[in-house]
Amino acid sequence: VSAVGGTPPYVFALVGTWPTGISINSSTGAVSGTPTEDGSFANLSVKVTDDDSEEDQLPTFTLVVAAAG
């Protein structure tokens, strides 16, 4: 995830209940990891806050994680 505009530095955060094993680098916005649970995870997003405390957020989405096998 990236941000443009506003006043750097930016702080990124996950919004909603993401599957265990997924995290975000709060400085770069990189979402990474390997989910350790399967299922449907609704109303997820990523929020960014700039140095002036202005916020923006991606539209919400659903992430579906299928069981390995």
Tab-separated table of N, CA, C and O in Angstrom:
chain	number	residue	atom	x	y	z
A	1	VAL	N	0.858	-1.162	0.000
A	1	VAL	CA	0.000	0.000	0.000
A	1	VAL	C	0.904	1.224	0.000
A	1	VAL	O	1.931	1.233	0.683
A	2	SER	N	0.539	2.255	-0.736
A	2	SER	CA	1.352	3.471	-0.752
A	2	SER	C	0.459	4.692	-0.567
A	2	SER	O	-0.756	4.608	-0.701
A	3	ALA	N	1.085	5.803	-0.256
A	3	ALA	CA	0.356	7.058	-0.062
A	3	ALA	C	1.060	8.169	-0.824
A	3	ALA	O	2.285	8.155	-0.972
A	4	VAL	N	0.277	9.109	-1.307
A	4	VAL	CA	0.811	10.315	-1.946
A	4	VAL	C	0.045	11.507	-1.390
A	4	VAL	O	-1.101	11.381	-0.968
A	5	GLY	N	0.696	12.656	-1.398
A	5	GLY	CA	0.057	13.850	-0.859
A	5	GLY	C	0.183	13.877	0.646
A	5	GLY	O	0.859	13.046	1.257
A	6	GLY	N	-0.446	14.830	1.263
A	6	GLY	CA	-0.345	14.943	2.708
A	6	GLY	C	1.052	15.338	3.134
A	6	GLY	O	1.875	15.773	2.337
A	7	THR	N	1.328	15.163	4.410
A	7	THR	CA	2.612	15.540	4.972
A	7	THR	C	3.298	14.302	5.551
A	7	THR	O	2.868	13.791	6.576
A	8	PRO	N	4.347	13.821	4.870
A	8	PRO	CA	5.086	12.684	5.422
A	8	PRO	C	5.728	13.052	6.750
A	8	PRO	O	5.928	14.243	7.002
A	9	PRO	N	6.078	12.102	7.602
A	9	PRO	CA	5.974	10.663	7.343
A	9	PRO	C	4.552	10.151	7.537
A	9	PRO	O	3.743	10.773	8.210
A	10	TYR	N	4.303	8.999	6.918
A	10	TYR	CA	2.999	8.350	7.010
A	10	TYR	C	3.072	7.188	7.989
A	10	TYR	O	4.108	6.554	8.137
A	11	VAL	N	1.937	6.886	8.627
A	11	VAL	CA	1.818	5.697	9.476
A	11	VAL	C	0.655	4.873	8.937
A	11	VAL	O	-0.461	5.381	8.808
A	12	PHE	N	0.936	3.614	8.613
A	12	PHE	CA	-0.057	2.714	8.050
A	12	PHE	C	-0.551	1.752	9.125
A	12	PHE	O	0.204	1.354	10.001
A	13	ALA	N	-1.834	1.375	9.034
A	13	ALA	CA	-2.408	0.435	10.002
A	13	ALA	C	-3.468	-0.422	9.334
A	13	ALA	O	-4.186	0.040	8.436
A	14	LEU	N	-3.565	-1.671	9.780
A	14	LEU	CA	-4.632	-2.556	9.322
A	14	LEU	C	-5.918	-2.176	10.038
A	14	LEU	O	-5.905	-1.819	11.209
A	15	VAL	N	-7.034	-2.271	9.312
A	15	VAL	CA	-8.351	-1.973	9.873
A	15	VAL	C	-9.190	-3.239	9.768
A	15	VAL	O	-9.214	-3.891	8.713
A	16	GLY	N	-9.878	-3.592	10.833
A	16	GLY	CA	-10.721	-4.785	10.837
A	16	GLY	C	-9.980	-5.957	11.448
A	16	GLY	O	-8.847	-5.839	11.926
A	17	THR	N	-10.629	-7.109	11.416
A	17	THR	CA	-10.056	-8.331	11.991
A	17	THR	C	-9.439	-9.163	10.870
A	17	THR	O	-10.132	-9.893	10.170
A	18	TRP	N	-8.142	-9.005	10.716
A	18	TRP	CA	-7.389	-9.732	9.693
A	18	TRP	C	-7.045	-11.119	10.223
A	18	TRP	O	-6.973	-11.333	11.429
A	19	PRO	N	-6.775	-12.079	9.306
A	19	PRO	CA	-6.398	-13.411	9.782
A	19	PRO	C	-5.071	-13.364	10.543
A	19	PRO	O	-4.189	-12.560	10.231
A	20	THR	N	-4.939	-14.233	11.531
A	20	THR	CA	-3.691	-14.364	12.268
A	20	THR	C	-2.568	-14.662	11.283
A	20	THR	O	-2.736	-15.453	10.357
A	21	GLY	N	-1.444	-14.004	11.481
A	21	GLY	CA	-0.288	-14.215	10.609
A	21	GLY	C	-0.064	-13.101	9.618
A	21	GLY	O	0.981	-13.045	8.972
A	22	ILE	N	-1.020	-12.202	9.463
A	22	ILE	CA	-0.886	-11.073	8.541
A	22	ILE	C	-0.562	-9.827	9.349
A	22	ILE	O	-1.172	-9.557	10.380
A	23	SER	N	0.404	-9.044	8.860
A	23	SER	CA	0.782	-7.814	9.550
A	23	SER	C	1.109	-6.741	8.526
A	23	SER	O	1.184	-7.002	7.323
A	24	ILE	N	1.301	-5.529	9.026
A	24	ILE	CA	1.654	-4.415	8.162
A	24	ILE	C	2.871	-3.709	8.738
A	24	ILE	O	3.016	-3.595	9.960
A	25	ASN	N	3.747	-3.281	7.854
A	25	ASN	CA	4.869	-2.442	8.270
A	25	ASN	C	4.314	-1.034	8.375
A	25	ASN	O	3.908	-0.449	7.372
A	26	SER	N	4.261	-0.487	9.579
A	26	SER	CA	3.599	0.803	9.789
A	26	SER	C	4.312	1.954	9.096
A	26	SER	O	3.716	3.001	8.861
A	27	SER	N	5.568	1.777	8.723
A	27	SER	CA	6.322	2.841	8.043
A	27	SER	C	6.218	2.772	6.530
A	27	SER	O	6.162	3.797	5.863
A	28	THR	N	6.190	1.539	5.980
A	28	THR	CA	6.211	1.389	4.519
A	28	THR	C	4.851	1.045	3.922
A	28	THR	O	4.648	1.197	2.725
A	29	GLY	N	3.943	0.509	4.725
A	29	GLY	CA	2.643	0.082	4.216
A	29	GLY	C	2.646	-1.310	3.630
A	29	GLY	O	1.636	-1.768	3.104
A	30	ALA	N	3.777	-2.022	3.729
A	30	ALA	CA	3.855	-3.381	3.189
A	30	ALA	C	3.047	-4.336	4.064
A	30	ALA	O	3.297	-4.453	5.252
A	31	VAL	N	2.076	-4.998	3.430
A	31	VAL	CA	1.273	-6.019	4.109
A	31	VAL	C	1.909	-7.360	3.776
A	31	VAL	O	2.146	-7.667	2.606
A	32	SER	N	2.193	-8.161	4.804
A	32	SER	CA	2.898	-9.414	4.557
A	32	SER	C	2.501	-10.470	5.578
A	32	SER	O	1.780	-10.192	6.531
A	33	GLY	N	3.013	-11.666	5.346
A	33	GLY	CA	2.788	-12.769	6.262
A	33	GLY	C	2.058	-13.913	5.591
A	33	GLY	O	1.656	-13.829	4.435
A	34	THR	N	1.900	-14.971	6.350
A	34	THR	CA	1.180	-16.157	5.896
A	34	THR	C	0.033	-16.401	6.867
A	34	THR	O	0.272	-16.599	8.061
A	35	PRO	N	-1.206	-16.363	6.363
A	35	PRO	CA	-2.339	-16.587	7.264
A	35	PRO	C	-2.257	-17.981	7.881
A	35	PRO	O	-1.915	-18.943	7.205
A	36	THR	N	-2.564	-18.070	9.163
A	36	THR	CA	-2.545	-19.364	9.848
A	36	THR	C	-3.957	-19.870	10.124
A	36	THR	O	-4.120	-20.853	10.849
A	37	GLU	N	-4.945	-19.203	9.564
A	37	GLU	CA	-6.336	-19.648	9.693
A	37	GLU	C	-7.043	-19.383	8.381
A	37	GLU	O	-6.703	-18.448	7.668
A	38	ASP	N	-7.989	-20.259	8.051
A	38	ASP	CA	-8.757	-20.049	6.833
A	38	ASP	C	-10.096	-19.428	7.175
A	38	ASP	O	-10.487	-19.354	8.336
A	39	GLY	N	-10.767	-18.927	6.147
A	39	GLY	CA	-12.074	-18.332	6.349
A	39	GLY	C	-12.245	-17.082	5.522
A	39	GLY	O	-11.395	-16.704	4.713
A	40	SER	N	-13.359	-16.440	5.735
A	40	SER	CA	-13.700	-15.205	5.037
A	40	SER	C	-13.599	-14.055	6.044
A	40	SER	O	-14.220	-14.105	7.105
A	41	PHE	N	-12.816	-13.051	5.704
A	41	PHE	CA	-12.557	-11.920	6.590
A	41	PHE	C	-13.085	-10.658	5.915
A	41	PHE	O	-12.491	-10.158	4.959
A	42	ALA	N	-14.220	-10.167	6.405
A	42	ALA	CA	-14.930	-9.057	5.762
A	42	ALA	C	-14.591	-7.730	6.432
A	42	ALA	O	-14.075	-7.680	7.556
A	43	ASN	N	-14.894	-6.666	5.717
A	43	ASN	CA	-14.737	-5.294	6.207
A	43	ASN	C	-13.299	-4.964	6.597
A	43	ASN	O	-13.050	-4.302	7.596
A	44	LEU	N	-12.356	-5.425	5.766
A	44	LEU	CA	-10.953	-5.117	5.988
A	44	LEU	C	-10.568	-3.869	5.214
A	44	LEU	O	-11.172	-3.529	4.203
A	45	SER	N	-9.534	-3.195	5.685
A	45	SER	CA	-9.022	-2.024	4.998
A	45	SER	C	-7.624	-1.732	5.521
A	45	SER	O	-7.124	-2.405	6.430
A	46	VAL	N	-7.008	-0.735	4.914
A	46	VAL	CA	-5.737	-0.198	5.385
A	46	VAL	C	-5.906	1.307	5.510
A	46	VAL	O	-6.434	1.956	4.609
A	47	LYS	N	-5.476	1.832	6.653
A	47	LYS	CA	-5.596	3.269	6.926
A	47	LYS	C	-4.206	3.882	6.938
A	47	LYS	O	-3.246	3.260	7.386
A	48	VAL	N	-4.120	5.116	6.450
A	48	VAL	CA	-2.863	5.855	6.522
A	48	VAL	C	-3.119	7.179	7.230
A	48	VAL	O	-4.152	7.818	7.024
A	49	THR	N	-2.201	7.549	8.093
A	49	THR	CA	-2.266	8.819	8.805
A	49	THR	C	-0.983	9.581	8.511
A	49	THR	O	0.112	9.008	8.603
A	50	ASP	N	-1.114	10.866	8.156
A	50	ASP	CA	0.091	11.641	7.869
A	50	ASP	C	0.539	12.416	9.110
A	50	ASP	O	-0.061	12.307	10.183
A	51	ASP	N	1.595	13.198	8.966
A	51	ASP	CA	2.189	13.896	10.099
A	51	ASP	C	1.287	14.992	10.672
A	51	ASP	O	1.499	15.450	11.790
A	52	ASP	N	0.270	15.419	9.914
A	52	ASP	CA	-0.696	16.418	10.392
A	52	ASP	C	-1.948	15.752	10.959
A	52	ASP	O	-2.978	16.406	11.136
A	53	SER	N	-1.893	14.441	11.177
A	53	SER	CA	-3.004	13.633	11.693
A	53	SER	C	-4.180	13.541	10.725
A	53	SER	O	-5.294	13.218	11.135
A	54	GLU	N	-3.935	13.831	9.441
A	54	GLU	CA	-4.965	13.620	8.417
A	54	GLU	C	-4.976	12.130	8.077
A	54	GLU	O	-3.926	11.495	7.988
A	55	GLU	N	-6.182	11.558	7.907
A	55	GLU	CA	-6.319	10.125	7.652
A	55	GLU	C	-7.022	9.859	6.336
A	55	GLU	O	-7.859	10.648	5.898
A	56	ASP	N	-6.687	8.733	5.729
A	56	ASP	CA	-7.404	8.226	4.571
A	56	ASP	C	-7.392	6.708	4.677
A	56	ASP	O	-6.570	6.139	5.398
A	57	GLN	N	-8.332	6.082	3.989
A	57	GLN	CA	-8.492	4.635	4.124
A	57	GLN	C	-8.933	4.046	2.801
A	57	GLN	O	-9.731	4.648	2.077
A	58	LEU	N	-8.428	2.869	2.482
A	58	LEU	CA	-8.898	2.144	1.304
A	58	LEU	C	-10.352	1.746	1.501
A	58	LEU	O	-10.793	1.550	2.640
A	59	PRO	N	-11.107	1.594	0.405
A	59	PRO	CA	-12.461	1.039	0.549
A	59	PRO	C	-12.365	-0.349	1.188
A	59	PRO	O	-11.400	-1.082	0.973
A	60	THR	N	-13.376	-0.717	1.981
A	60	THR	CA	-13.344	-2.024	2.629
A	60	THR	C	-13.476	-3.140	1.602
A	60	THR	O	-14.039	-2.968	0.533
A	61	PHE	N	-12.915	-4.283	1.960
A	61	PHE	CA	-12.959	-5.453	1.089
A	61	PHE	C	-13.006	-6.710	1.944
A	61	PHE	O	-12.839	-6.654	3.166
A	62	THR	N	-13.253	-7.845	1.291
A	62	THR	CA	-13.269	-9.150	1.946
A	62	THR	C	-12.102	-9.974	1.441
A	62	THR	O	-11.855	-10.042	0.239
A	63	LEU	N	-11.377	-10.591	2.360
A	63	LEU	CA	-10.268	-11.471	2.036
A	63	LEU	C	-10.706	-12.898	2.349
A	63	LEU	O	-11.172	-13.179	3.460
A	64	VAL	N	-10.571	-13.786	1.361
A	64	VAL	CA	-10.937	-15.187	1.555
A	64	VAL	C	-9.655	-16.015	1.554
A	64	VAL	O	-8.881	-15.952	0.600
A	65	VAL	N	-9.442	-16.759	2.634
A	65	VAL	CA	-8.269	-17.604	2.769
A	65	VAL	C	-8.736	-19.048	2.746
A	65	VAL	O	-9.547	-19.464	3.586
A	66	ALA	N	-8.239	-19.801	1.761
A	66	ALA	CA	-8.609	-21.214	1.633
A	66	ALA	C	-7.624	-22.089	2.394
A	66	ALA	O	-6.432	-21.756	2.494
A	67	ALA	N	-8.107	-23.172	2.955
A	67	ALA	CA	-7.248	-24.121	3.661
A	67	ALA	C	-6.260	-24.740	2.687
A	67	ALA	O	-6.581	-25.018	1.523
A	68	ALA	N	-5.034	-24.925	3.132
A	68	ALA	CA	-4.020	-25.552	2.291
A	68	ALA	C	-4.375	-27.016	2.070
A	68	ALA	O	-4.960	-27.662	2.929
A	69	GLY	N	-3.989	-27.490	0.908
A	69	GLY	CA	-4.228	-28.903	0.707
A	69	GLY	C	-4.672	-29.194	-0.617
A	69	GLY	O	-4.831	-29.695	-1.493
